[in-house]
mmCIF file of C-alpha atoms in Angstrom:
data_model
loop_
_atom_site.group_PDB
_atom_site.id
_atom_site.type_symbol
_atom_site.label_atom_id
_atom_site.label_comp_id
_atom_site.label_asym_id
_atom_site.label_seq_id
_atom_site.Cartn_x
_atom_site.Cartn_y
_atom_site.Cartn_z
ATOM 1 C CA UNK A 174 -30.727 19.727 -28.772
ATOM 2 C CA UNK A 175 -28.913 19.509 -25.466
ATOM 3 C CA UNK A 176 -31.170 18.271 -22.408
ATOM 4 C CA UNK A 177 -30.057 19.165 -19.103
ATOM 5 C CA UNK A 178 -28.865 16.514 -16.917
ATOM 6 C CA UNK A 179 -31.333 14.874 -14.302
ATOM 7 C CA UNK A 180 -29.923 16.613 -11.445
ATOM 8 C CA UNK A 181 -29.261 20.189 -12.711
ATOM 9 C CA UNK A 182 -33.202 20.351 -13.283
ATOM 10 C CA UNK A 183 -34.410 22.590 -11.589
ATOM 11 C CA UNK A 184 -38.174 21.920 -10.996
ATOM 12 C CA UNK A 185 -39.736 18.660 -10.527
ATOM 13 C CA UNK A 186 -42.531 19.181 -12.786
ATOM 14 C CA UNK A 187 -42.951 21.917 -15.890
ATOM 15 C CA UNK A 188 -46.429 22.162 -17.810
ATOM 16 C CA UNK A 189 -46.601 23.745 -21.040
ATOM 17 C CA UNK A 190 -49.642 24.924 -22.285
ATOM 18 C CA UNK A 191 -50.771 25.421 -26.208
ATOM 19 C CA UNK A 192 -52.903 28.193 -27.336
ATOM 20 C CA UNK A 193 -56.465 27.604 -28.433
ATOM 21 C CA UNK A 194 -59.163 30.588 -28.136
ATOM 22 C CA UNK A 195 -61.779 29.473 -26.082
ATOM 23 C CA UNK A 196 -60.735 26.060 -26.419
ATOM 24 C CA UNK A 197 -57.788 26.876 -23.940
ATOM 25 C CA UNK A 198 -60.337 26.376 -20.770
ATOM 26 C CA UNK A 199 -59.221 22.883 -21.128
ATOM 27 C CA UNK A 200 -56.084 24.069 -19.340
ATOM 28 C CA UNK A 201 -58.489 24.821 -16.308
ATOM 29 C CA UNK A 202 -59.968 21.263 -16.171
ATOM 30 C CA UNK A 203 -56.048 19.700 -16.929
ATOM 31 C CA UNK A 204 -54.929 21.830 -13.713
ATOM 32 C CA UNK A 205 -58.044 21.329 -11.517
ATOM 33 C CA UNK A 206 -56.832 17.014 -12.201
ATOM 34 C CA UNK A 207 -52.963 17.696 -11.471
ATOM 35 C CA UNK A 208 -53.976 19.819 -8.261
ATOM 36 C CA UNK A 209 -56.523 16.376 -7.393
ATOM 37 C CA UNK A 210 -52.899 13.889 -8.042
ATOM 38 C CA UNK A 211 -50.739 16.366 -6.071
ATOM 39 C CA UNK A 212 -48.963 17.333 -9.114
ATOM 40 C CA UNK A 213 -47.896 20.628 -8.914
ATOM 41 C CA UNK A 214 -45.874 22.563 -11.871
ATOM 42 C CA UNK A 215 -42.702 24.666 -10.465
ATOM 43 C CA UNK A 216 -42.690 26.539 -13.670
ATOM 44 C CA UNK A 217 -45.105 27.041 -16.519
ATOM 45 C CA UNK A 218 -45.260 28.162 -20.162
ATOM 46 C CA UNK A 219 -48.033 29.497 -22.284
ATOM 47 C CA UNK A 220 -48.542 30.156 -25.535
ATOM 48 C CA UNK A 221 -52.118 32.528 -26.554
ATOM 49 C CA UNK A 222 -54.718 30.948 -24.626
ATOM 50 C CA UNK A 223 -52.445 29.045 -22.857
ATOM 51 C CA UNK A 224 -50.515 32.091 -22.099
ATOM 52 C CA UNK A 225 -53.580 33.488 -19.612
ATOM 53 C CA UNK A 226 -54.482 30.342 -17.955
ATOM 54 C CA UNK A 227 -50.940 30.201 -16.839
ATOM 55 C CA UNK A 228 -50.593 33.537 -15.430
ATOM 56 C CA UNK A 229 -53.705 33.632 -13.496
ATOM 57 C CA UNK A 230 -52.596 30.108 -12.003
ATOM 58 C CA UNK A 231 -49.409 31.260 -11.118
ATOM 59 C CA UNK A 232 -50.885 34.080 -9.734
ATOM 60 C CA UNK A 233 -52.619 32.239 -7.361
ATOM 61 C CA UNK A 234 -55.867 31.885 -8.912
ATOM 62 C CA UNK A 235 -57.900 27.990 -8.646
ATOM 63 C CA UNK A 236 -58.943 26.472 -11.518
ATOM 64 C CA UNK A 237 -62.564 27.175 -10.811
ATOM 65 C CA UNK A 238 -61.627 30.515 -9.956
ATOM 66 C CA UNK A 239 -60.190 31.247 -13.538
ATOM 67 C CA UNK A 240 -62.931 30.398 -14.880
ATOM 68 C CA UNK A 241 -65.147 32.692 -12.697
ATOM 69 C CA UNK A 242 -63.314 35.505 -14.369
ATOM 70 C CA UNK A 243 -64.409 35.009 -17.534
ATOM 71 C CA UNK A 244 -68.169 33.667 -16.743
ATOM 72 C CA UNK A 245 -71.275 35.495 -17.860
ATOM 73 C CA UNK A 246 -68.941 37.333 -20.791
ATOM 74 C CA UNK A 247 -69.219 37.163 -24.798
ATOM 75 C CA UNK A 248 -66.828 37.953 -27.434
ATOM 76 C CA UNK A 249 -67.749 41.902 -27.617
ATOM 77 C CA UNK A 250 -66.861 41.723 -23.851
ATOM 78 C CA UNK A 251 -63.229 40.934 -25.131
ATOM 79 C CA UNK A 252 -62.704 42.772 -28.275
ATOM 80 C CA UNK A 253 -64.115 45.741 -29.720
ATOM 81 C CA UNK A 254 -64.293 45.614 -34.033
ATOM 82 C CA UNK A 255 -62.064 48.510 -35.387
ATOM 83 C CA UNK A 256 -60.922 49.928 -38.822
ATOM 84 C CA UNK A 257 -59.812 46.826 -40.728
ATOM 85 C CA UNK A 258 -55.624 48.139 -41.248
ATOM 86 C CA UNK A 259 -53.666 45.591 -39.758
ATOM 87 C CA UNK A 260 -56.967 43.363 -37.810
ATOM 88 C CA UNK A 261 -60.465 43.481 -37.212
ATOM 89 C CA UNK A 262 -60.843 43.901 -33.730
ATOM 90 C CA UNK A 263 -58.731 45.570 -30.759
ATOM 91 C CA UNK A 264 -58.143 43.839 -27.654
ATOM 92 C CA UNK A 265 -57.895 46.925 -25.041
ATOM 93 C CA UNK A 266 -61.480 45.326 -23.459
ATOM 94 C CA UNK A 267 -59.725 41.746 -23.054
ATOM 95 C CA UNK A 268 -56.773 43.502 -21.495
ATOM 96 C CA UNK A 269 -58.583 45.287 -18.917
ATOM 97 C CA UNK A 270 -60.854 42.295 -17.746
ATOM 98 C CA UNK A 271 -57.134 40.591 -17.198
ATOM 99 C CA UNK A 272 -55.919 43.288 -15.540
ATOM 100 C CA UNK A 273 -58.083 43.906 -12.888
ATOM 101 C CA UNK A 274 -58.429 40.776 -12.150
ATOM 102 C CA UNK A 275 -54.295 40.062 -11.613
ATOM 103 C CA UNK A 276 -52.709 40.464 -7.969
ATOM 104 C CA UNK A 277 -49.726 41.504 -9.513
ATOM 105 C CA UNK A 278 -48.041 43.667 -13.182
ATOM 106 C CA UNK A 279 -45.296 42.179 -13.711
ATOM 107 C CA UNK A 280 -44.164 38.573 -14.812
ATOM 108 C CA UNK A 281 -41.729 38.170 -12.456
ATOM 109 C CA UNK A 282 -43.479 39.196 -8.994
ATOM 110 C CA UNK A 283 -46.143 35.709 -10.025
ATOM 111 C CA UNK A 284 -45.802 32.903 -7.418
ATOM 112 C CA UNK A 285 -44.964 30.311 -10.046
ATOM 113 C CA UNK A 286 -42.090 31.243 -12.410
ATOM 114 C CA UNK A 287 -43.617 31.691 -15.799
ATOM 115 C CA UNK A 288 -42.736 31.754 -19.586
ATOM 116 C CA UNK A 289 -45.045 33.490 -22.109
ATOM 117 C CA UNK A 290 -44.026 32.951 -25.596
ATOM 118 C CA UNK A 291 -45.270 35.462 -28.545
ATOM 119 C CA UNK A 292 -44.420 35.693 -32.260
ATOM 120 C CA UNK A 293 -42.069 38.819 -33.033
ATOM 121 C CA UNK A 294 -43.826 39.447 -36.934
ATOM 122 C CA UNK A 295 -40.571 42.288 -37.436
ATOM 123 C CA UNK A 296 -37.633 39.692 -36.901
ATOM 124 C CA UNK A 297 -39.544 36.092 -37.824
ATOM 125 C CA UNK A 298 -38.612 34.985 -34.619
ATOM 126 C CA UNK A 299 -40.374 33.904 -31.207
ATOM 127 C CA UNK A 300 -39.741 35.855 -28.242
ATOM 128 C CA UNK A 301 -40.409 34.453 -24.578
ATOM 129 C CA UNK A 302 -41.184 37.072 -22.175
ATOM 130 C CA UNK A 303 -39.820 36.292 -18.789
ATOM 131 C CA UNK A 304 -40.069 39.411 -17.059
ATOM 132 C CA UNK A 305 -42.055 43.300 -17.740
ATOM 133 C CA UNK A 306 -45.700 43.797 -17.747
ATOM 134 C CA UNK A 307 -48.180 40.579 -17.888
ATOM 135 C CA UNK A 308 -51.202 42.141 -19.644
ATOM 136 C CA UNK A 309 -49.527 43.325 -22.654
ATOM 137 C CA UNK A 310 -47.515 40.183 -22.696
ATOM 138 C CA UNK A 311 -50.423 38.274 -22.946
ATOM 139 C CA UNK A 312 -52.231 40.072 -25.282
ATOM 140 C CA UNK A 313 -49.328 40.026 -27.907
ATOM 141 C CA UNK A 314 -48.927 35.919 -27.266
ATOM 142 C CA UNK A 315 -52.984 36.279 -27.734
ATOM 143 C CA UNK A 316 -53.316 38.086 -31.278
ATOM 144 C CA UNK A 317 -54.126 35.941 -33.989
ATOM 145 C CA UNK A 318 -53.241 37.470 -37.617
ATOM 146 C CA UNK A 319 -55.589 39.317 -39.355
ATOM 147 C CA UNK A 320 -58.526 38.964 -36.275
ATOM 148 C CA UNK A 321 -56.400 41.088 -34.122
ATOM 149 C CA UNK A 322 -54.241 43.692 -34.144
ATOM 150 C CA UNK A 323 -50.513 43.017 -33.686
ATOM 151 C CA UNK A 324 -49.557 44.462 -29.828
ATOM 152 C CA UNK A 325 -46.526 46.696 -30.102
ATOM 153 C CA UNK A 326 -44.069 46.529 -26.942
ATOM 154 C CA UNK A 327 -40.543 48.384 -27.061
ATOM 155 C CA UNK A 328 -41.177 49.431 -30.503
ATOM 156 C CA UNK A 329 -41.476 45.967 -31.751
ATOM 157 C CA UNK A 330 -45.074 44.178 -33.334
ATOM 158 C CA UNK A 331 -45.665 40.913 -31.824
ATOM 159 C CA UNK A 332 -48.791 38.799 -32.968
ATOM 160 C CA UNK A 333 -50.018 34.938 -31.471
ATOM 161 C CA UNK A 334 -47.127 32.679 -30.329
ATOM 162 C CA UNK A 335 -48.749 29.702 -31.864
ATOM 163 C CA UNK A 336 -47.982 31.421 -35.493
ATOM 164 C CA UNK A 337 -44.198 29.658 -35.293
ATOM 165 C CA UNK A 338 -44.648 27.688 -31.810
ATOM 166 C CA UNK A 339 -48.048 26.495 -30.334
ATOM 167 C CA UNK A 340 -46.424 24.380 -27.384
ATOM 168 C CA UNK A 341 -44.359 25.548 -25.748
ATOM 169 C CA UNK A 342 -42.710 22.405 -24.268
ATOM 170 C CA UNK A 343 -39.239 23.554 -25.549
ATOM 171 C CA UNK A 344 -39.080 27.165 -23.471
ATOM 172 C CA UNK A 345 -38.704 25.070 -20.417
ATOM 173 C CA UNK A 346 -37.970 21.581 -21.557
ATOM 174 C CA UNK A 347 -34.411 21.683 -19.648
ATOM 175 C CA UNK A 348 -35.731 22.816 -16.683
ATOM 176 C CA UNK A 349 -37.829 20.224 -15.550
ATOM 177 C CA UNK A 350 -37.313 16.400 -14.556
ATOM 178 C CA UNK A 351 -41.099 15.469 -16.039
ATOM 179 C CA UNK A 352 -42.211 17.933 -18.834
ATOM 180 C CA UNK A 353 -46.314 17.830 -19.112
ATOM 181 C CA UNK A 354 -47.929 19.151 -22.369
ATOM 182 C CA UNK A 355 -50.997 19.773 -23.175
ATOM 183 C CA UNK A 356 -52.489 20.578 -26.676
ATOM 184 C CA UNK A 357 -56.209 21.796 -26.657
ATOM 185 C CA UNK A 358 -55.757 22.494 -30.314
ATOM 186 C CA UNK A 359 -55.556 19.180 -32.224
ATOM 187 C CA UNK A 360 -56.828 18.995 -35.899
ATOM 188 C CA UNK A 361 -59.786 18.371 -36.710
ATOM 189 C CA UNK A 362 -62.072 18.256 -40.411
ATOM 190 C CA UNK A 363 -64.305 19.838 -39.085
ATOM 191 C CA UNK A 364 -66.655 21.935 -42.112
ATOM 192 C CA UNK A 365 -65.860 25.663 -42.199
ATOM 193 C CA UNK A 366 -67.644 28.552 -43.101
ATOM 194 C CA UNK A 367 -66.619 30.862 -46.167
ATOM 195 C CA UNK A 368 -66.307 34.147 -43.708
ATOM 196 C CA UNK A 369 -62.959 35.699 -43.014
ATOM 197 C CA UNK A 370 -62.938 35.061 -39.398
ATOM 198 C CA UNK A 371 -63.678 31.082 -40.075
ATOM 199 C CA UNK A 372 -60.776 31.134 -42.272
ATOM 200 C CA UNK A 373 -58.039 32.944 -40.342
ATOM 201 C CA UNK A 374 -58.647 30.131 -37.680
ATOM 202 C CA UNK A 375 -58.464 27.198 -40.009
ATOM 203 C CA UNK A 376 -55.447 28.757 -41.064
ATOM 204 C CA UNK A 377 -54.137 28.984 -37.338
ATOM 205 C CA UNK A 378 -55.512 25.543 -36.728
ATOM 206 C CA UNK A 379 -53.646 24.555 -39.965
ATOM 207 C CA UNK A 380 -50.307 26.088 -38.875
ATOM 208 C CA UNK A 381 -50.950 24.302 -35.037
ATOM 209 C CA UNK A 382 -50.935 20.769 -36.726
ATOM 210 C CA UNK A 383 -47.429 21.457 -38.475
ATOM 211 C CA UNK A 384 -45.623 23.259 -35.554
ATOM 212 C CA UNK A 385 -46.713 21.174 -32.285
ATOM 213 C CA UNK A 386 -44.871 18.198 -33.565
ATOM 214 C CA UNK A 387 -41.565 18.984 -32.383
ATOM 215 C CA UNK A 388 -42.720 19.999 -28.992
ATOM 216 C CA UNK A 389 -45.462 16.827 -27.944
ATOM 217 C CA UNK A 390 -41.844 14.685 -28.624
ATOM 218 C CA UNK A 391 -40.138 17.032 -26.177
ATOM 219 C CA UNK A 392 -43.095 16.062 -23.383
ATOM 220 C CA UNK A 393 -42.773 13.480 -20.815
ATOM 221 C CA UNK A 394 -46.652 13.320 -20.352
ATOM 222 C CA UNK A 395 -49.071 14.424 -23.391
ATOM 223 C CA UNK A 396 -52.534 15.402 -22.982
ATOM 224 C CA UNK A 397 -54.645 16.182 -26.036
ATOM 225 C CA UNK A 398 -57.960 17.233 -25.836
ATOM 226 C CA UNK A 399 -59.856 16.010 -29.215
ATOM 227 C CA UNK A 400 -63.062 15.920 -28.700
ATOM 228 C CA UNK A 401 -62.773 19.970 -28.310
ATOM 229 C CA UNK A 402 -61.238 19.950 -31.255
ATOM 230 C CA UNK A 403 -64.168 21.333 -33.435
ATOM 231 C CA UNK A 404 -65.029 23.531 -31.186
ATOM 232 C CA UNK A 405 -64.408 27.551 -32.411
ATOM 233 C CA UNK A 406 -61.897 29.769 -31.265
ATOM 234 C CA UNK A 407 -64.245 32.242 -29.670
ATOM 235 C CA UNK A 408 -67.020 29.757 -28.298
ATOM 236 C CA UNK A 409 -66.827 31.273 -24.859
ATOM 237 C CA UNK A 410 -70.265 30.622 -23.961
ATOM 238 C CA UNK A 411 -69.238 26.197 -23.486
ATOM 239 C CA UNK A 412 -66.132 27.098 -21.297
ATOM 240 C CA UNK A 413 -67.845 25.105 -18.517
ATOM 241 C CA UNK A 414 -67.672 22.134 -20.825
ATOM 242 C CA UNK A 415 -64.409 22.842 -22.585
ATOM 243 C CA UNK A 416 -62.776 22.660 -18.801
ATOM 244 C CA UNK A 417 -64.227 19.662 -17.936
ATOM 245 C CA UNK A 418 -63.001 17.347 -21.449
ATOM 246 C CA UNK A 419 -59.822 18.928 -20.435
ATOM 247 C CA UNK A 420 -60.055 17.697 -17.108
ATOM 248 C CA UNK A 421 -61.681 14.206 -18.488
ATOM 249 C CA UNK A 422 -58.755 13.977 -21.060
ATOM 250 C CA UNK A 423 -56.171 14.622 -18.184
ATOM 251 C CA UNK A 424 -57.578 11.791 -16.197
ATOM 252 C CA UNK A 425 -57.626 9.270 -18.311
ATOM 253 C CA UNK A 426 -54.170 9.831 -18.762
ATOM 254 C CA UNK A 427 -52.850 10.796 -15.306
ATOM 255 C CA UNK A 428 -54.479 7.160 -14.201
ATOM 256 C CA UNK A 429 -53.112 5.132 -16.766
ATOM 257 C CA UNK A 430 -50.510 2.808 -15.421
ATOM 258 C CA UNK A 431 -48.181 2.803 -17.888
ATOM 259 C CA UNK A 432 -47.761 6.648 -17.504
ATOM 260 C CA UNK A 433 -45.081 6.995 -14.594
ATOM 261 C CA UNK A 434 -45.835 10.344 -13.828
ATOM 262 C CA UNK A 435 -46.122 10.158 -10.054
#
């Protein structure tokens, strides 16, 4: 892989940001610590979870703010169950709690530039959306196999980005001088029940472990979040304390010496 030379970088600093479910409000915690350091990201990429934090934070939102938007909801706020053809439930209700609550449509008019990175289920392939509508963007980068319906845009069916990619440290890896990553969905043993939504996400989870590799090489700073790691995909109710392990996990590694990030 060719890496860009120091001074064609663009951006000082990139942050790419895995998917997770609910365990993707560690993103909030990791940004409410950079913003603390005076670390701010000239571009960022998401993947699923990762994939709304971003936009809302390039949109302007705070880190508390973010999570503001999604306080006092449950799962059936998000998703509403539907004939079982191609997924259980349909995201339309996630999609319009997202919308109303972004400044801006389109990808392009957010303050910081922003990569969202879905899984294209017709071709095999990953496809980063740079540009067109955010909602449906992020609700194709969102839809994990089997729990949700795949989100057709242009005529094509896109499911969660973290099928092929989870971290999406490579989308913007040559752009930036110091490439942060963080992965709120490390592996974990954790005991599983035998119900089909428990096993599509240790599936996911299972996929995560394999396909991250390649990317947490590609980051100058790493921040992993494990002691979320058990935590389920839709446990919205303990965002509070998702975002602040995130933001514990991104301190203790922002403040270690040896990590020459500043």
């Amino acid at each position: 892989m060719e890496i860009a030379l120091e001074s064609e970088k663009e951006y000082e600093y990139g942050l790419a940001l895995s998917g997770g479910g609910a365990r993707g409000f560690a993103h909030v915690g990791v940004l409410k610590a950079l913003e603390e350091r005076g670390i701010n990201p000239g571009i960022i990429s998401g993947v699923s979870a990762g994939s709304v934090v971003a936009v809302l934070y390039s949109a302007g939102f705070k880190p508390d703010d973010i999570l503001k938007v999604f306080a006092n909801h449950k799962f059936s706020d998000f998703a509403e169950l539907s004939v079982p053809k191609d997924g259980f439930f349909k995201i339309e209700k996630f999609n319009k709690i997202l919308k109303k609550a972004l400044p801006v449509e389109n990808i392009e008019d957010l303050i910081i530039p922003t990569l969202i990175s879905a899984t294209d289920i017709d071709h095999g392939c990953t496809t980063i959306f740079r540009d067109g509508p955010i909602v449906e963007r992020v609700a194709a980068s969102c839809s994990i196999p089997i729990i949700f319906k795949p989100v057709k845009i242009n005529g094509i069916n896109y499911v969660d980005g973290g099928v092929l990619r989870n971290l999406p440290a490579w989308t913007i890896r040559k752009q930036c001088k110091h490439l942060i990553g963080v992965n709120c969905s490390p592996f974990s043993n954790y005991k599983y029940k035998a119900s089909i939504i428990d096993i599509a996400q240790r599936c996911y989870d299972l996929m995560s472990k394999v396909n991250v590799a390649y990317d947490m090489k590609l980051c100058d700073t790493l921040i992993l979040t494990k002691d979320i790691a058990k935590r389920k995909v839709f446990d919205i109710k303990c965002m509070y304390e998702i975002a602040e392990s995130g933001y514990n996990a991104a301190c203790n590694i922002l403040d270690n010496k040896t990590n020459n990030i500043l």
